[in-house]
Amino acid sequence: MRYALLVLESPAAGTSSQAALRFARAAVARGHQVARVFFYGDGVASGNSNSCPPQDETDHVAAWRDFALAGGTELVVCIAAALRRGVLDAGEAERYERAAANLDPAFVLSGLGQLAEAALDADRLVTFGG
Amino acid sequence: MRNLLLLLRASPYRGSRAREGLDAALLFSAFSDNLRVLFSGDGAWQLQAGQSPAAIDAKSIAAQVAAFELYGIDTAGVDAAALDARGIDAATLPAGIVVLDDAGIADWLAWADQVVTVG
């Protein structure tokens, strides 16, 4: 099956981002495809490479990055939601004249159309933190 | 074309969730003609008439709801139980919002190929 996931909650505020990642790993382990994970609302914090969790806690950004690097999954962060919350790539940091870009390179900024497309194309779109 | 149901459950001015849910509804309308939007739970507050969000330095979401018709979203509904629980008079709802009882909501959920809880 071809899945897409929607993540709406920050890893620091709840368990949805972590649950989404475990779901994604389990789906891939069973031979399914996770085509896209769309981070919306507070979920955009999952791509903030400036988060510095204590060493004995899970680094959620790194965990998503490792999952994406294993192949086959796009990590898409909603650009409007990200701008509102200060998660910027180099292009947006320059455009808005902000000091730093902090979007992890494993993630891309894009529009809500990517979510609509996922809702229409994937066999299942599963929401976490809704 | 798949049938999409957007579920909006957030109160209007607690964080950005309601506004971002409505953004998603308006955007989805460009991708699908088979779109329904359902307000439930605290999402019913998004339809409350006479809001004065400037009093808490918030920007009104009313314009986004009012834009549904312009964006071709002609099927939007609200859970009757959510209205009753909050004392919202159905007669004060924005134009075009239908009130659904439990059976009506069950119909909408059965109609949908995909339910997205986004607001």
PDB file of C-alpha atoms in Angstrom:
ATOM      1  CA  MET A   1       0.000   0.000   0.000  1.00  0.00           C
ATOM      2  CA  ARG A   2       1.092   3.558  -0.682  1.00  0.00           C
ATOM      3  CA  TYR A   3       0.809   5.694   2.444  1.00  0.00           C
ATOM      4  CA  ALA A   4       1.156   9.394   3.100  1.00  0.00           C
ATOM      5  CA  LEU A   5       1.324  10.809   6.619  1.00  0.00           C
ATOM      6  CA  LEU A   6       0.244  14.149   8.050  1.00  0.00           C
ATOM      7  CA  VAL A   7       1.948  15.352  11.254  1.00  0.00           C
ATOM      8  CA  LEU A   8       0.309  18.242  13.144  1.00  0.00           C
ATOM      9  CA  GLU A   9       2.052  18.277  16.506  1.00  0.00           C
ATOM     10  CA  SER A  10       5.538  19.276  17.664  1.00  0.00           C
ATOM     11  CA  PRO A  11       7.723  16.448  19.001  1.00  0.00           C
ATOM     12  CA  ALA A  12       8.172  18.485  22.206  1.00  0.00           C
ATOM     13  CA  ALA A  13       4.419  18.938  22.770  1.00  0.00           C
ATOM     14  CA  GLY A  14       3.148  15.416  22.310  1.00  0.00           C
ATOM     15  CA  THR A  15       3.776  11.969  20.926  1.00  0.00           C
ATOM     16  CA  SER A  16       2.278  12.318  17.442  1.00  0.00           C
ATOM     17  CA  SER A  17       5.474  12.993  15.511  1.00  0.00           C
ATOM     18  CA  GLN A  18       7.137  10.024  17.211  1.00  0.00           C
ATOM     19  CA  ALA A  19       4.091   7.820  16.554  1.00  0.00           C
ATOM     20  CA  ALA A  20       4.119   8.868  12.897  1.00  0.00           C
ATOM     21  CA  LEU A  21       7.763   7.874  12.574  1.00  0.00           C
ATOM     22  CA  ARG A  22       7.161   4.492  14.208  1.00  0.00           C
ATOM     23  CA  PHE A  23       4.171   3.961  11.901  1.00  0.00           C
ATOM     24  CA  ALA A  24       6.317   4.861   8.892  1.00  0.00           C
ATOM     25  CA  ARG A  25       9.083   2.446   9.911  1.00  0.00           C
ATOM     26  CA  ALA A  26       6.596  -0.353  10.527  1.00  0.00           C
ATOM     27  CA  ALA A  27       4.854   0.237   7.198  1.00  0.00           C
ATOM     28  CA  VAL A  28       8.151   0.115   5.288  1.00  0.00           C
ATOM     29  CA  ALA A  29       9.238  -2.978   7.231  1.00  0.00           C
ATOM     30  CA  ARG A  30       6.109  -4.713   5.973  1.00  0.00           C
ATOM     31  CA  GLY A  31       6.789  -3.829   2.374  1.00  0.00           C
ATOM     32  CA  HIS A  32       4.527  -0.794   2.075  1.00  0.00           C
ATOM     33  CA  GLN A  33       5.586   2.529   0.669  1.00  0.00           C
ATOM     34  CA  VAL A  34       5.501   5.800   2.604  1.00  0.00           C
ATOM     35  CA  ALA A  35       5.629   8.253  -0.245  1.00  0.00           C
ATOM     36  CA  ARG A  36       5.406  11.500   1.666  1.00  0.00           C
ATOM     37  CA  VAL A  37       5.227  12.867   5.192  1.00  0.00           C
ATOM     38  CA  PHE A  38       3.647  16.318   5.336  1.00  0.00           C
ATOM     39  CA  PHE A  39       4.386  18.448   8.388  1.00  0.00           C
ATOM     40  CA  TYR A  40       1.745  21.081   9.059  1.00  0.00           C
ATOM     41  CA  GLY A  41       0.868  23.337  11.981  1.00  0.00           C
ATOM     42  CA  ASP A  42       3.125  22.762  14.975  1.00  0.00           C
ATOM     43  CA  GLY A  43       4.379  19.622  13.228  1.00  0.00           C
ATOM     44  CA  VAL A  44       6.892  21.782  11.357  1.00  0.00           C
ATOM     45  CA  ALA A  45       9.096  21.677  14.497  1.00  0.00           C
ATOM     46  CA  SER A  46      10.040  18.149  13.407  1.00  0.00           C
ATOM     47  CA  GLY A  47      12.318  19.752  10.810  1.00  0.00           C
ATOM     48  CA  ASN A  48      13.986  22.325  13.068  1.00  0.00           C
ATOM     49  CA  SER A  49      17.671  21.422  13.033  1.00  0.00           C
ATOM     50  CA  ASN A  50      18.360  23.911  15.834  1.00  0.00           C
ATOM     51  CA  SER A  51      16.619  21.732  18.400  1.00  0.00           C
ATOM     52  CA  CYS A  52      19.202  20.371  20.840  1.00  0.00           C
ATOM     53  CA  PRO A  53      17.677  17.591  22.939  1.00  0.00           C
ATOM     54  CA  PRO A  54      19.655  16.299  25.936  1.00  0.00           C
ATOM     55  CA  GLN A  55      22.005  13.460  25.025  1.00  0.00           C
ATOM     56  CA  ASP A  56      19.930  10.806  26.751  1.00  0.00           C
ATOM     57  CA  GLU A  57      16.750  11.780  24.903  1.00  0.00           C
ATOM     58  CA  THR A  58      15.736  10.992  21.339  1.00  0.00           C
ATOM     59  CA  ASP A  59      16.813  13.452  18.671  1.00  0.00           C
ATOM     60  CA  HIS A  60      13.574  13.513  16.669  1.00  0.00           C
ATOM     61  CA  VAL A  61      14.951  15.573  13.813  1.00  0.00           C
ATOM     62  CA  ALA A  62      17.829  13.129  13.373  1.00  0.00           C
ATOM     63  CA  ALA A  63      15.412  10.191  13.580  1.00  0.00           C
ATOM     64  CA  TRP A  64      13.287  11.578  10.739  1.00  0.00           C
ATOM     65  CA  ARG A  65      16.438  12.381   8.758  1.00  0.00           C
ATOM     66  CA  ASP A  66      17.748   8.815   9.138  1.00  0.00           C
ATOM     67  CA  PHE A  67      14.394   7.430   8.037  1.00  0.00           C
ATOM     68  CA  ALA A  68      14.296   9.665   4.966  1.00  0.00           C
ATOM     69  CA  LEU A  69      17.892   8.860   4.028  1.00  0.00           C
ATOM     70  CA  ALA A  70      16.995   5.159   3.960  1.00  0.00           C
ATOM     71  CA  GLY A  71      15.038   6.080   0.843  1.00  0.00           C
ATOM     72  CA  GLY A  72      11.678   6.505  -0.714  1.00  0.00           C
ATOM     73  CA  THR A  73      10.055   9.095   1.541  1.00  0.00           C
ATOM     74  CA  GLU A  74       9.764  12.839   1.002  1.00  0.00           C
ATOM     75  CA  LEU A  75       9.670  14.955   4.152  1.00  0.00           C
ATOM     76  CA  VAL A  76       7.675  18.038   3.199  1.00  0.00           C
ATOM     77  CA  VAL A  77       7.269  20.962   5.600  1.00  0.00           C
ATOM     78  CA  CYS A  78       4.439  23.414   4.880  1.00  0.00           C
ATOM     79  CA  ILE A  79       6.081  26.692   4.021  1.00  0.00           C
ATOM     80  CA  ALA A  80       3.349  28.952   5.445  1.00  0.00           C
ATOM     81  CA  ALA A  81       3.225  27.058   8.739  1.00  0.00           C
ATOM     82  CA  ALA A  82       7.032  27.004   8.908  1.00  0.00           C
ATOM     83  CA  LEU A  83       7.417  30.743   8.310  1.00  0.00           C
ATOM     84  CA  ARG A  84       4.922  31.452  11.090  1.00  0.00           C
ATOM     85  CA  ARG A  85       7.004  29.341  13.497  1.00  0.00           C
ATOM     86  CA  GLY A  86      10.486  30.390  12.459  1.00  0.00           C
ATOM     87  CA  VAL A  87      11.551  27.279  10.549  1.00  0.00           C
ATOM     88  CA  LEU A  88      13.375  28.617   7.495  1.00  0.00           C
ATOM     89  CA  ASP A  89      15.555  27.242   4.752  1.00  0.00           C
ATOM     90  CA  ALA A  90      18.388  29.343   3.333  1.00  0.00           C
ATOM     91  CA  GLY A  91      16.194  30.892   0.642  1.00  0.00           C
ATOM     92  CA  GLU A  92      13.489  32.008   3.067  1.00  0.00           C
ATOM     93  CA  ALA A  93      16.027  33.273   5.628  1.00  0.00           C
ATOM     94  CA  GLU A  94      17.442  35.473   2.902  1.00  0.00           C
ATOM     95  CA  ARG A  95      14.034  36.582   1.629  1.00  0.00           C
ATOM     96  CA  TYR A  96      12.825  37.602   5.098  1.00  0.00           C
ATOM     97  CA  GLU A  97      16.231  38.875   6.196  1.00  0.00           C
ATOM     98  CA  ARG A  98      16.496  36.568   9.168  1.00  0.00           C
ATOM     99  CA  ALA A  99      19.801  35.613  10.783  1.00  0.00           C
ATOM    100  CA  ALA A 100      19.637  31.854  10.393  1.00  0.00           C
ATOM    101  CA  ALA A 101      18.326  29.015   8.299  1.00  0.00           C
ATOM    102  CA  ASN A 102      17.317  26.087  10.500  1.00  0.00           C
ATOM    103  CA  LEU A 103      15.429  23.624   8.300  1.00  0.00           C
ATOM    104  CA  ASP A 104      17.207  20.288   8.364  1.00  0.00           C
ATOM    105  CA  PRO A 105      18.455  19.438   4.847  1.00  0.00           C
ATOM    106  CA  ALA A 106      16.507  16.161   4.852  1.00  0.00           C
ATOM    107  CA  PHE A 107      13.283  18.213   4.736  1.00  0.00           C
ATOM    108  CA  VAL A 108      11.948  20.497   2.004  1.00  0.00           C
ATOM    109  CA  LEU A 109       9.644  23.503   2.287  1.00  0.00           C
ATOM    110  CA  SER A 110       6.647  23.410  -0.020  1.00  0.00           C
ATOM    111  CA  GLY A 111       3.007  24.397  -0.216  1.00  0.00           C
ATOM    112  CA  LEU A 112      -0.253  22.897   0.988  1.00  0.00           C
ATOM    113  CA  GLY A 113      -0.811  21.575  -2.518  1.00  0.00           C
ATOM    114  CA  GLN A 114       1.574  18.774  -1.565  1.00  0.00           C
ATOM    115  CA  LEU A 115      -0.880  17.716   1.145  1.00  0.00           C
ATOM    116  CA  ALA A 116      -3.856  17.896  -1.199  1.00  0.00           C
ATOM    117  CA  GLU A 117      -1.954  15.825  -3.738  1.00  0.00           C
ATOM    118  CA  ALA A 118      -1.106  13.255  -1.068  1.00  0.00           C
ATOM    119  CA  ALA A 119      -4.753  13.071   0.018  1.00  0.00           C
ATOM    120  CA  LEU A 120      -5.801  12.378  -3.563  1.00  0.00           C
ATOM    121  CA  ASP A 121      -2.950  10.093  -4.669  1.00  0.00           C
ATOM    122  CA  ALA A 122      -1.962   7.942  -1.702  1.00  0.00           C
ATOM    123  CA  ASP A 123      -3.986   4.837  -0.893  1.00  0.00           C
ATOM    124  CA  ARG A 124      -4.209   6.131   2.663  1.00  0.00           C
ATOM    125  CA  LEU A 125      -3.397   9.470   4.257  1.00  0.00           C
ATOM    126  CA  VAL A 126      -2.978   8.979   8.008  1.00  0.00           C
ATOM    127  CA  THR A 127      -3.176  12.005  10.316  1.00  0.00           C
ATOM    128  CA  PHE A 128      -1.111  12.191  13.521  1.00  0.00           C
ATOM    129  CA  GLY A 129      -1.963  14.831  16.112  1.00  0.00           C
ATOM    130  CA  GLY A 130      -5.324  15.774  14.603  1.00  0.00           C
TER     131      GLY A 130
ATOM    132  CA  MET B   1     -11.959  11.663  -8.375  1.00  0.00           C
ATOM    133  CA  ARG B   2     -11.798  10.682  -4.729  1.00  0.00           C
ATOM    134  CA  ASN B   3     -14.178  12.083  -2.159  1.00  0.00           C
ATOM    135  CA  LEU B   4     -12.370  14.167   0.469  1.00  0.00           C
ATOM    136  CA  LEU B   5     -13.789  15.120   3.842  1.00  0.00           C
ATOM    137  CA  LEU B   6     -11.932  17.751   5.854  1.00  0.00           C
ATOM    138  CA  LEU B   7     -12.626  17.663   9.550  1.00  0.00           C
ATOM    139  CA  LEU B   8     -12.170  20.968  11.432  1.00  0.00           C
ATOM    140  CA  ARG B   9     -12.244  20.603  15.207  1.00  0.00           C
ATOM    141  CA  ALA B  10     -10.179  23.475  16.593  1.00  0.00           C
ATOM    142  CA  SER B  11     -11.499  26.508  18.451  1.00  0.00           C
ATOM    143  CA  PRO B  12     -10.857  29.617  16.358  1.00  0.00           C
ATOM    144  CA  TYR B  13      -8.232  31.583  18.290  1.00  0.00           C
ATOM    145  CA  ARG B  14      -6.246  29.036  20.234  1.00  0.00           C
ATOM    146  CA  GLY B  15      -2.995  29.041  18.288  1.00  0.00           C
ATOM    147  CA  SER B  16      -3.035  28.814  14.504  1.00  0.00           C
ATOM    148  CA  ARG B  17      -4.775  25.497  14.070  1.00  0.00           C
ATOM    149  CA  ALA B  18      -8.216  26.766  13.062  1.00  0.00           C
ATOM    150  CA  ARG B  19      -6.777  29.281  10.621  1.00  0.00           C
ATOM    151  CA  GLU B  20      -4.488  26.658   9.103  1.00  0.00           C
ATOM    152  CA  GLY B  21      -7.377  24.207   8.838  1.00  0.00           C
ATOM    153  CA  LEU B  22      -9.403  26.775   6.927  1.00  0.00           C
ATOM    154  CA  ASP B  23      -6.375  27.520   4.724  1.00  0.00           C
ATOM    155  CA  ALA B  24      -6.272  23.818   3.909  1.00  0.00           C
ATOM    156  CA  ALA B  25      -9.998  23.782   3.102  1.00  0.00           C
ATOM    157  CA  LEU B  26      -9.673  26.701   0.681  1.00  0.00           C
ATOM    158  CA  LEU B  27      -6.576  25.217  -0.933  1.00  0.00           C
ATOM    159  CA  PHE B  28      -8.081  21.721  -1.262  1.00  0.00           C
ATOM    160  CA  SER B  29     -10.999  23.231  -3.149  1.00  0.00           C
ATOM    161  CA  ALA B  30      -8.606  23.958  -6.013  1.00  0.00           C
ATOM    162  CA  PHE B  31      -7.605  20.286  -6.184  1.00  0.00           C
ATOM    163  CA  SER B  32     -10.941  18.554  -5.825  1.00  0.00           C
ATOM    164  CA  ASP B  33     -14.565  19.133  -6.748  1.00  0.00           C
ATOM    165  CA  ASN B  34     -15.510  16.319  -4.390  1.00  0.00           C
ATOM    166  CA  LEU B  35     -14.753  18.112  -1.174  1.00  0.00           C
ATOM    167  CA  ARG B  36     -16.826  18.410   1.981  1.00  0.00           C
ATOM    168  CA  VAL B  37     -15.877  20.304   5.123  1.00  0.00           C
ATOM    169  CA  LEU B  38     -17.240  19.320   8.526  1.00  0.00           C
ATOM    170  CA  PHE B  39     -16.981  21.461  11.659  1.00  0.00           C
ATOM    171  CA  SER B  40     -17.213  19.434  14.838  1.00  0.00           C
ATOM    172  CA  GLY B  41     -16.381  19.750  18.528  1.00  0.00           C
ATOM    173  CA  ASP B  42     -14.798  23.097  19.349  1.00  0.00           C
ATOM    174  CA  GLY B  43     -14.594  23.681  15.588  1.00  0.00           C
ATOM    175  CA  ALA B  44     -18.234  24.782  15.890  1.00  0.00           C
ATOM    176  CA  TRP B  45     -16.950  27.976  17.515  1.00  0.00           C
ATOM    177  CA  GLN B  46     -15.420  28.898  14.157  1.00  0.00           C
ATOM    178  CA  LEU B  47     -18.971  29.521  12.962  1.00  0.00           C
ATOM    179  CA  GLN B  48     -20.061  31.678  15.904  1.00  0.00           C
ATOM    180  CA  ALA B  49     -21.584  34.946  14.710  1.00  0.00           C
ATOM    181  CA  GLY B  50     -20.453  38.324  15.978  1.00  0.00           C
ATOM    182  CA  GLN B  51     -16.899  37.483  16.958  1.00  0.00           C
ATOM    183  CA  SER B  52     -14.684  40.350  18.178  1.00  0.00           C
ATOM    184  CA  PRO B  53     -11.200  38.836  18.013  1.00  0.00           C
ATOM    185  CA  ALA B  54      -9.541  42.256  17.906  1.00  0.00           C
ATOM    186  CA  ALA B  55     -10.229  42.406  21.643  1.00  0.00           C
ATOM    187  CA  ILE B  56      -7.588  39.688  22.101  1.00  0.00           C
ATOM    188  CA  ASP B  57      -5.336  41.025  19.333  1.00  0.00           C
ATOM    189  CA  ALA B  58      -6.321  38.196  17.004  1.00  0.00           C
ATOM    190  CA  LYS B  59      -7.285  38.409  13.356  1.00  0.00           C
ATOM    191  CA  SER B  60     -10.794  37.242  12.512  1.00  0.00           C
ATOM    192  CA  ILE B  61     -11.221  33.922  10.747  1.00  0.00           C
ATOM    193  CA  ALA B  62     -14.693  34.907   9.540  1.00  0.00           C
ATOM    194  CA  ALA B  63     -13.401  36.026   6.136  1.00  0.00           C
ATOM    195  CA  GLN B  64     -11.995  32.558   5.483  1.00  0.00           C
ATOM    196  CA  VAL B  65     -15.317  30.889   6.270  1.00  0.00           C
ATOM    197  CA  ALA B  66     -17.126  33.495   4.177  1.00  0.00           C
ATOM    198  CA  ALA B  67     -14.790  32.679   1.268  1.00  0.00           C
ATOM    199  CA  PHE B  68     -16.041  29.085   1.028  1.00  0.00           C
ATOM    200  CA  GLU B  69     -18.657  29.994  -1.548  1.00  0.00           C
ATOM    201  CA  LEU B  70     -16.161  31.979  -3.637  1.00  0.00           C
ATOM    202  CA  TYR B  71     -13.821  28.961  -3.640  1.00  0.00           C
ATOM    203  CA  GLY B  72     -16.598  26.638  -4.729  1.00  0.00           C
ATOM    204  CA  ILE B  73     -16.958  24.815  -1.404  1.00  0.00           C
ATOM    205  CA  ASP B  74     -20.714  24.356  -1.485  1.00  0.00           C
ATOM    206  CA  THR B  75     -20.846  21.437   0.917  1.00  0.00           C
ATOM    207  CA  ALA B  76     -19.912  22.444   4.436  1.00  0.00           C
ATOM    208  CA  GLY B  77     -21.634  21.214   7.543  1.00  0.00           C
ATOM    209  CA  VAL B  78     -21.563  21.320  11.312  1.00  0.00           C
ATOM    210  CA  ASP B  79     -22.366  18.709  13.931  1.00  0.00           C
ATOM    211  CA  ALA B  80     -25.751  19.564  15.517  1.00  0.00           C
ATOM    212  CA  ALA B  81     -24.609  18.137  18.862  1.00  0.00           C
ATOM    213  CA  ALA B  82     -21.572  20.434  18.845  1.00  0.00           C
ATOM    214  CA  LEU B  83     -23.851  23.447  18.338  1.00  0.00           C
ATOM    215  CA  ASP B  84     -26.225  22.332  21.095  1.00  0.00           C
ATOM    216  CA  ALA B  85     -23.441  21.664  23.589  1.00  0.00           C
ATOM    217  CA  ARG B  86     -22.108  25.185  23.064  1.00  0.00           C
ATOM    218  CA  GLY B  87     -25.396  27.043  22.853  1.00  0.00           C
ATOM    219  CA  ILE B  88     -24.783  28.176  19.293  1.00  0.00           C
ATOM    220  CA  ASP B  89     -28.041  28.993  17.523  1.00  0.00           C
ATOM    221  CA  ALA B  90     -28.182  27.292  14.106  1.00  0.00           C
ATOM    222  CA  ALA B  91     -30.111  30.316  12.808  1.00  0.00           C
ATOM    223  CA  THR B  92     -26.971  32.463  13.250  1.00  0.00           C
ATOM    224  CA  LEU B  93     -24.653  30.262  11.166  1.00  0.00           C
ATOM    225  CA  PRO B  94     -22.961  31.667   8.056  1.00  0.00           C
ATOM    226  CA  ALA B  95     -24.885  31.119   4.825  1.00  0.00           C
ATOM    227  CA  GLY B  96     -24.531  27.712   3.256  1.00  0.00           C
ATOM    228  CA  ILE B  97     -23.561  25.726   6.363  1.00  0.00           C
ATOM    229  CA  VAL B  98     -25.816  22.711   6.823  1.00  0.00           C
ATOM    230  CA  VAL B  99     -26.543  21.230  10.243  1.00  0.00           C
ATOM    231  CA  LEU B 100     -25.991  17.476  10.468  1.00  0.00           C
ATOM    232  CA  ASP B 101     -27.394  15.043  13.013  1.00  0.00           C
ATOM    233  CA  ASP B 102     -25.524  11.831  13.852  1.00  0.00           C
ATOM    234  CA  ALA B 103     -27.032  10.006  10.879  1.00  0.00           C
ATOM    235  CA  GLY B 104     -26.004  12.850   8.581  1.00  0.00           C
ATOM    236  CA  ILE B 105     -22.438  12.734   9.868  1.00  0.00           C
ATOM    237  CA  ALA B 106     -22.360   8.978   9.405  1.00  0.00           C
ATOM    238  CA  ASP B 107     -23.464   9.522   5.793  1.00  0.00           C
ATOM    239  CA  TRP B 108     -20.672  12.018   5.187  1.00  0.00           C
ATOM    240  CA  LEU B 109     -18.049   9.729   6.702  1.00  0.00           C
ATOM    241  CA  ALA B 110     -19.317   6.846   4.578  1.00  0.00           C
ATOM    242  CA  TRP B 111     -19.225   9.079   1.475  1.00  0.00           C
ATOM    243  CA  ALA B 112     -15.570   9.992   2.037  1.00  0.00           C
ATOM    244  CA  ASP B 113     -12.722   7.992   0.504  1.00  0.00           C
ATOM    245  CA  GLN B 114     -10.358  10.020   2.657  1.00  0.00           C
ATOM    246  CA  VAL B 115     -10.933  11.923   5.900  1.00  0.00           C
ATOM    247  CA  VAL B 116      -8.303  14.523   6.789  1.00  0.00           C
ATOM    248  CA  THR B 117      -8.361  16.028  10.273  1.00  0.00           C
ATOM    249  CA  VAL B 118      -6.483  19.226   9.789  1.00  0.00           C
ATOM    250  CA  GLY B 119      -8.036  22.017  11.826  1.00  0.00           C
TER     251      GLY B 119
END
